[in-house]
Amino acid sequence: MMRDRFLRAARGAATDTTPVWLMRQAGRYMPEYRALRREHPMKDVIRNPQLAVEVTLQPLRRFDLDAAILFSDLLVPIWGMGEDFELVEGRGPVLTRELDAPALASLPAIDLAKLEFTFTAVRALRSALDRPLIGFTGGPFTFASYLIEGKPSRDYPKTRAFLHAHPAAWSALMTRLADNLADYLRAQIEAGAQAVQVFDSWAGVLSAADFQAHVRPALSRMLTRVGDTVPRIYFSTGSAHLYAAIATLPVEVIGVDWRVSLRTAAALLGDGGAPGADARTRRNAPRTRILQGNLDPVLLLGSEDDLWAAADAIVDEGRHIGGHIFNLGHGVLPETNPDRVRALIERVHERGGRSAR
Amino acid sequence: MMRDRFLRAARGAATDTTPVWLMRQAGRYMPEYRALRREHPMKDVIRNPQLAVEVTLQPLRRFDLDAAILFSDLLVPIWGMGEDFELVEGRGPVLTRELDAPALASLPAIDLAKLEFTFTAVRALRSALDRPLIGFTGGPFTFASYLIEGKPSRDYPKTRAFLHAHPAAWSALMTRLADNLADYLRAQIEAGAQAVQVFDSWAGVLSAADFQAHVRPALSRMLTRVGDTVPRIYFSTGSAHLYAAIATLPVEVIGVDWRVSLRTAAALLGDGGAPGADARTRRNAPRTRILQGNLDPVLLLGSEDDLWAAADAIVDEGRHIGGHIFNLGHGVLPETNPDRVRALIERVHERGGRSAR
């Protein structure tokens, strides 16, 4: 029988305990992942469904997680748009050729046939798993920032400058990415993904005004096109100043980073009737607001006392905000001890069960 | 006669128009700076008072700025603590040797004699200038993040992890840096700096809870030790979620980055009586709250229409929030056209004068 705690919580239903999964739950902190990566470069792991499935399943063999998330990379859908990228260790994905404004403005519609390896992996995972599988992709802004910036950056000035220097190209790019990334998620859903997460990790570098005017419309278009057949999760970091606008997005779950408490996030997100939201947006926004997060991943590297105090507080807060899925506030760090991860997951389940609704 | 518009505004007094200076107003966007740097490596410019004075004055020869800011680097005071660093182009300052937890916990008291070149430059600037000179240094957290991280980072996980993994070393480091950096600023004030800015650029990566517990006490100690003989400016980025705590710092001016409007920042900062502030902190906080900022520097690279609309809105907002010093929300970008900078400064003065109090 499928363990559906995560999906029930994502829909706002009661659960026996707090569900938990972790961003980057598959990754360098696990010896079996490092062993596999010594044999296979990252690109092969992503493009070979057998390897992608193996890596996705590694953390589920070790830990009592409530969901799996497809192992892939944020830039993968660019292969369906006629471009290529390299994965540079410690630097992230980098486009093989630079795209100028005209090229960015005329990205083609996505060719899903070129991404068949993803859907094959999703189908294989769905039949192998006894718990929900989460599909994912990037948000239009974060995806665009990889295309425009060309290197890792603290606050993506090139992307923010592009948006103002080339407004027509930006608008065309956002619309195209909204549709392409939505279609990529829909194909994952058709292949068996039971929830989807949009990683808009860099959205927090934007001013509230720019997010509202130049990014939110594309994001809303994308999420509407994905539809509500499965729960949609929107994750961003450093974005408390955007929560009034994020609150009006058509998503079921909002991923909160480590910077603010769940309680503060819930207050900032309000009921989706934030200032600036028009009546139509408010109507489209789901009534229940489920939060996902938000233990600071660095706490897994510190003292047990600090870790358990923070984890317990998050589980307890989560019981008072309408609905909660436990996660980290960002990905598991490579230095993390897997035993700590196991203990964390057990503790969340134990404590969440004590106060279960 | 000294032009005192900037100092009057920093003290909450009426001015004939909005004062303006720009973070990184001296820098790579100016041809005369690039010409000088072709002859002299960065370290020489900083350590040679004649060169530091020249670079500090370059933007004041071109533009009608209301203040000068000493040209230096954030890590300079480490030379007074027995360590050295290199300035790697496009990467920022990097310590010459890595410091482990015991080394970080036992940094010596600052030897100001080793930083005499800074105070010589300040004295020379003060006598050369007909407008106020701003001294500066880093905040304890941001300074520590350079010591601990070893490379540029989006969200400084090593530093945040260190804080939890080595609480005693962290506490010793914060206290030592608070005193050392305060003494460095006091010596700049004694040499002639008429205002000081604390750049705590990376504070925004912290959770509200960690900032409150592990950083704000040192910052408050530092700012109190600096004293209120000259206006103190505190600048951070991505820190709207910390404003309730920042509001209680003993500073006269708060620098706002581009992410939130001045109006939103003013609302978040409130009157210094934020939740968590004890009565003593509230008493210490100045009554007037002057904001500095906050035009997104990328707007200088976009269309004139966008630029003027945003700049005008900031000047107008500034007239309704108790007190305002115009600045960018972060440093001038290297790609910026100096003519745009000149036009911006003129426009701020012109529009600010029209609605002057």
PDB file of N, CA and C in Angstrom, chain A residues 69-70 72-78 81 110 115 134-140 142-143 177-178 180-186 188 195-201 222-223 226 233-235:
ATOM      1  N   ILE A  69      12.171  12.298  -4.655  1.00  0.00           N
ATOM      2  CA  ILE A  69      12.186  13.353  -5.675  1.00  0.00           C
ATOM      3  C   ILE A  69      13.147  12.945  -6.775  1.00  0.00           C
ATOM      4  N   LEU A  70      12.665  13.016  -7.998  1.00  0.00           N
ATOM      5  CA  LEU A  70      13.457  12.656  -9.174  1.00  0.00           C
ATOM      6  C   LEU A  70      14.831  13.301  -9.124  1.00  0.00           C
ATOM      7  N   SER A  72      17.749  14.874 -10.960  1.00  0.00           N
ATOM      8  CA  SER A  72      17.997  15.481 -12.266  1.00  0.00           C
ATOM      9  C   SER A  72      18.693  16.812 -12.042  1.00  0.00           C
ATOM     10  N   ASP A  73      18.741  17.657 -13.050  1.00  0.00           N
ATOM     11  CA  ASP A  73      19.339  18.984 -12.892  1.00  0.00           C
ATOM     12  C   ASP A  73      18.386  20.033 -13.429  1.00  0.00           C
ATOM     13  N   LEU A  74      18.487  21.204 -12.848  1.00  0.00           N
ATOM     14  CA  LEU A  74      17.575  22.281 -13.204  1.00  0.00           C
ATOM     15  C   LEU A  74      17.615  22.629 -14.693  1.00  0.00           C
ATOM     16  N   LEU A  75      18.789  22.542 -15.325  1.00  0.00           N
ATOM     17  CA  LEU A  75      18.899  22.979 -16.728  1.00  0.00           C
ATOM     18  C   LEU A  75      18.495  21.900 -17.741  1.00  0.00           C
ATOM     19  N   VAL A  76      18.162  20.686 -17.271  1.00  0.00           N
ATOM     20  CA  VAL A  76      17.850  19.588 -18.196  1.00  0.00           C
ATOM     21  C   VAL A  76      16.862  19.983 -19.302  1.00  0.00           C
ATOM     22  N   PRO A  77      15.781  20.710 -19.006  1.00  0.00           N
ATOM     23  CA  PRO A  77      14.833  21.024 -20.087  1.00  0.00           C
ATOM     24  C   PRO A  77      15.433  21.832 -21.238  1.00  0.00           C
ATOM     25  N   ILE A  78      16.599  22.464 -21.045  1.00  0.00           N
ATOM     26  CA  ILE A  78      17.215  23.224 -22.148  1.00  0.00           C
ATOM     27  C   ILE A  78      17.593  22.280 -23.296  1.00  0.00           C
ATOM     28  N   MET A  81      15.236  22.418 -25.872  1.00  0.00           N
ATOM     29  CA  MET A  81      15.105  23.718 -26.556  1.00  0.00           C
ATOM     30  C   MET A  81      16.316  23.981 -27.446  1.00  0.00           C
ATOM     31  N   ILE A 110       9.334  23.593 -26.460  1.00  0.00           N
ATOM     32  CA  ILE A 110      10.110  22.453 -25.967  1.00  0.00           C
ATOM     33  C   ILE A 110       9.776  21.183 -26.761  1.00  0.00           C
ATOM     34  N   LEU A 115      13.622  14.626 -24.169  1.00  0.00           N
ATOM     35  CA  LEU A 115      13.742  14.481 -22.712  1.00  0.00           C
ATOM     36  C   LEU A 115      13.112  13.173 -22.249  1.00  0.00           C
ATOM     37  N   ILE A 134       7.996  12.988  -6.410  1.00  0.00           N
ATOM     38  CA  ILE A 134       7.890  14.404  -6.742  1.00  0.00           C
ATOM     39  C   ILE A 134       8.697  14.680  -8.005  1.00  0.00           C
ATOM     40  N   GLY A 135       8.069  15.294  -8.992  1.00  0.00           N
ATOM     41  CA  GLY A 135       8.791  15.782 -10.164  1.00  0.00           C
ATOM     42  C   GLY A 135       9.206  17.221  -9.915  1.00  0.00           C
ATOM     43  N   PHE A 136      10.096  17.736 -10.734  1.00  0.00           N
ATOM     44  CA  PHE A 136      10.481  19.143 -10.518  1.00  0.00           C
ATOM     45  C   PHE A 136      11.020  19.786 -11.778  1.00  0.00           C
ATOM     46  N   THR A 137      11.067  21.109 -11.708  1.00  0.00           N
ATOM     47  CA  THR A 137      11.794  21.911 -12.690  1.00  0.00           C
ATOM     48  C   THR A 137      12.074  23.269 -12.063  1.00  0.00           C
ATOM     49  N   GLY A 138      12.770  24.141 -12.790  1.00  0.00           N
ATOM     50  CA  GLY A 138      13.041  25.476 -12.283  1.00  0.00           C
ATOM     51  C   GLY A 138      11.908  26.431 -12.602  1.00  0.00           C
ATOM     52  N   GLY A 139      11.833  27.519 -11.892  1.00  0.00           N
ATOM     53  CA  GLY A 139      10.916  28.597 -12.244  1.00  0.00           C
ATOM     54  C   GLY A 139      11.500  29.403 -13.397  1.00  0.00           C
ATOM     55  N   PRO A 140      10.664  30.112 -14.153  1.00  0.00           N
ATOM     56  CA  PRO A 140      11.165  30.872 -15.314  1.00  0.00           C
ATOM     57  C   PRO A 140      12.294  31.842 -14.967  1.00  0.00           C
ATOM     58  N   THR A 142      14.527  31.751 -12.380  1.00  0.00           N
ATOM     59  CA  THR A 142      15.751  31.043 -12.001  1.00  0.00           C
ATOM     60  C   THR A 142      16.355  30.345 -13.211  1.00  0.00           C
ATOM     61  N   PHE A 143      15.503  29.747 -14.034  1.00  0.00           N
ATOM     62  CA  PHE A 143      15.988  29.110 -15.267  1.00  0.00           C
ATOM     63  C   PHE A 143      16.663  30.145 -16.160  1.00  0.00           C
ATOM     64  N   LEU A 177       9.459  30.291 -21.539  1.00  0.00           N
ATOM     65  CA  LEU A 177       9.889  29.392 -20.457  1.00  0.00           C
ATOM     66  C   LEU A 177       8.694  28.937 -19.625  1.00  0.00           C
ATOM     67  N   ALA A 178       7.741  29.828 -19.401  1.00  0.00           N
ATOM     68  CA  ALA A 178       6.542  29.446 -18.642  1.00  0.00           C
ATOM     69  C   ALA A 178       5.874  28.253 -19.316  1.00  0.00           C
ATOM     70  N   ASN A 180       7.158  26.192 -21.744  1.00  0.00           N
ATOM     71  CA  ASN A 180       8.052  25.034 -21.889  1.00  0.00           C
ATOM     72  C   ASN A 180       8.217  24.280 -20.567  1.00  0.00           C
ATOM     73  N   LEU A 181       8.417  25.027 -19.495  1.00  0.00           N
ATOM     74  CA  LEU A 181       8.649  24.370 -18.206  1.00  0.00           C
ATOM     75  C   LEU A 181       7.353  23.746 -17.691  1.00  0.00           C
ATOM     76  N   ALA A 182       6.228  24.371 -17.984  1.00  0.00           N
ATOM     77  CA  ALA A 182       4.941  23.772 -17.617  1.00  0.00           C
ATOM     78  C   ALA A 182       4.735  22.464 -18.376  1.00  0.00           C
ATOM     79  N   ASP A 183       5.061  22.471 -19.675  1.00  0.00           N
ATOM     80  CA  ASP A 183       4.873  21.248 -20.464  1.00  0.00           C
ATOM     81  C   ASP A 183       5.799  20.139 -19.977  1.00  0.00           C
ATOM     82  N   TYR A 184       6.996  20.526 -19.557  1.00  0.00           N
ATOM     83  CA  TYR A 184       7.939  19.543 -19.023  1.00  0.00           C
ATOM     84  C   TYR A 184       7.377  18.929 -17.727  1.00  0.00           C
ATOM     85  N   LEU A 185       6.785  19.751 -16.877  1.00  0.00           N
ATOM     86  CA  LEU A 185       6.191  19.227 -15.640  1.00  0.00           C
ATOM     87  C   LEU A 185       4.960  18.364 -15.941  1.00  0.00           C
ATOM     88  N   ARG A 186       4.143  18.806 -16.897  1.00  0.00           N
ATOM     89  CA  ARG A 186       2.949  18.024 -17.246  1.00  0.00           C
ATOM     90  C   ARG A 186       3.333  16.639 -17.755  1.00  0.00           C
ATOM     91  N   GLN A 188       5.984  15.024 -16.885  1.00  0.00           N
ATOM     92  CA  GLN A 188       6.410  14.256 -15.704  1.00  0.00           C
ATOM     93  C   GLN A 188       5.178  13.731 -14.960  1.00  0.00           C
ATOM     94  N   ALA A 195       3.393  14.771  -7.447  1.00  0.00           N
ATOM     95  CA  ALA A 195       3.454  16.154  -6.978  1.00  0.00           C
ATOM     96  C   ALA A 195       4.577  16.790  -7.790  1.00  0.00           C
ATOM     97  N   VAL A 196       4.593  18.109  -7.862  1.00  0.00           N
ATOM     98  CA  VAL A 196       5.689  18.777  -8.574  1.00  0.00           C
ATOM     99  C   VAL A 196       6.187  19.960  -7.757  1.00  0.00           C
ATOM    100  N   GLN A 197       7.499  20.148  -7.793  1.00  0.00           N
ATOM    101  CA  GLN A 197       8.073  21.306  -7.122  1.00  0.00           C
ATOM    102  C   GLN A 197       8.758  22.198  -8.154  1.00  0.00           C
ATOM    103  N   VAL A 198       8.435  23.487  -8.074  1.00  0.00           N
ATOM    104  CA  VAL A 198       9.102  24.495  -8.901  1.00  0.00           C
ATOM    105  C   VAL A 198      10.173  25.153  -8.041  1.00  0.00           C
ATOM    106  N   PHE A 199      11.443  24.928  -8.429  1.00  0.00           N
ATOM    107  CA  PHE A 199      12.563  25.546  -7.706  1.00  0.00           C
ATOM    108  C   PHE A 199      12.824  26.925  -8.315  1.00  0.00           C
ATOM    109  N   ASP A 200      12.437  27.972  -7.583  1.00  0.00           N
ATOM    110  CA  ASP A 200      12.734  29.327  -8.062  1.00  0.00           C
ATOM    111  C   ASP A 200      13.750  29.926  -7.090  1.00  0.00           C
ATOM    112  N   SER A 201      14.853  29.196  -6.975  1.00  0.00           N
ATOM    113  CA  SER A 201      15.801  29.441  -5.890  1.00  0.00           C
ATOM    114  C   SER A 201      16.334  30.868  -5.876  1.00  0.00           C
ATOM    115  N   MET A 222       2.655  29.682 -15.885  1.00  0.00           N
ATOM    116  CA  MET A 222       3.234  28.340 -15.850  1.00  0.00           C
ATOM    117  C   MET A 222       2.441  27.426 -14.916  1.00  0.00           C
ATOM    118  N   LEU A 223       2.167  27.916 -13.714  1.00  0.00           N
ATOM    119  CA  LEU A 223       1.511  27.070 -12.707  1.00  0.00           C
ATOM    120  C   LEU A 223       0.072  26.768 -13.096  1.00  0.00           C
ATOM    121  N   VAL A 226       0.247  24.060 -15.666  1.00  0.00           N
ATOM    122  CA  VAL A 226       0.521  22.759 -15.035  1.00  0.00           C
ATOM    123  C   VAL A 226      -0.786  22.160 -14.518  1.00  0.00           C
ATOM    124  N   ILE A 233       4.210  22.674  -5.612  1.00  0.00           N
ATOM    125  CA  ILE A 233       5.005  23.291  -4.545  1.00  0.00           C
ATOM    126  C   ILE A 233       5.859  24.378  -5.184  1.00  0.00           C
ATOM    127  N   TYR A 234       5.877  25.566  -4.588  1.00  0.00           N
ATOM    128  CA  TYR A 234       6.746  26.646  -5.070  1.00  0.00           C
ATOM    129  C   TYR A 234       7.795  26.924  -4.014  1.00  0.00           C
ATOM    130  N   PHE A 235       9.082  26.789  -4.389  1.00  0.00           N
ATOM    131  CA  PHE A 235      10.172  27.013  -3.444  1.00  0.00           C
ATOM    132  C   PHE A 235      11.066  28.146  -3.924  1.00  0.00           C
TER     133      PHE A 235
END
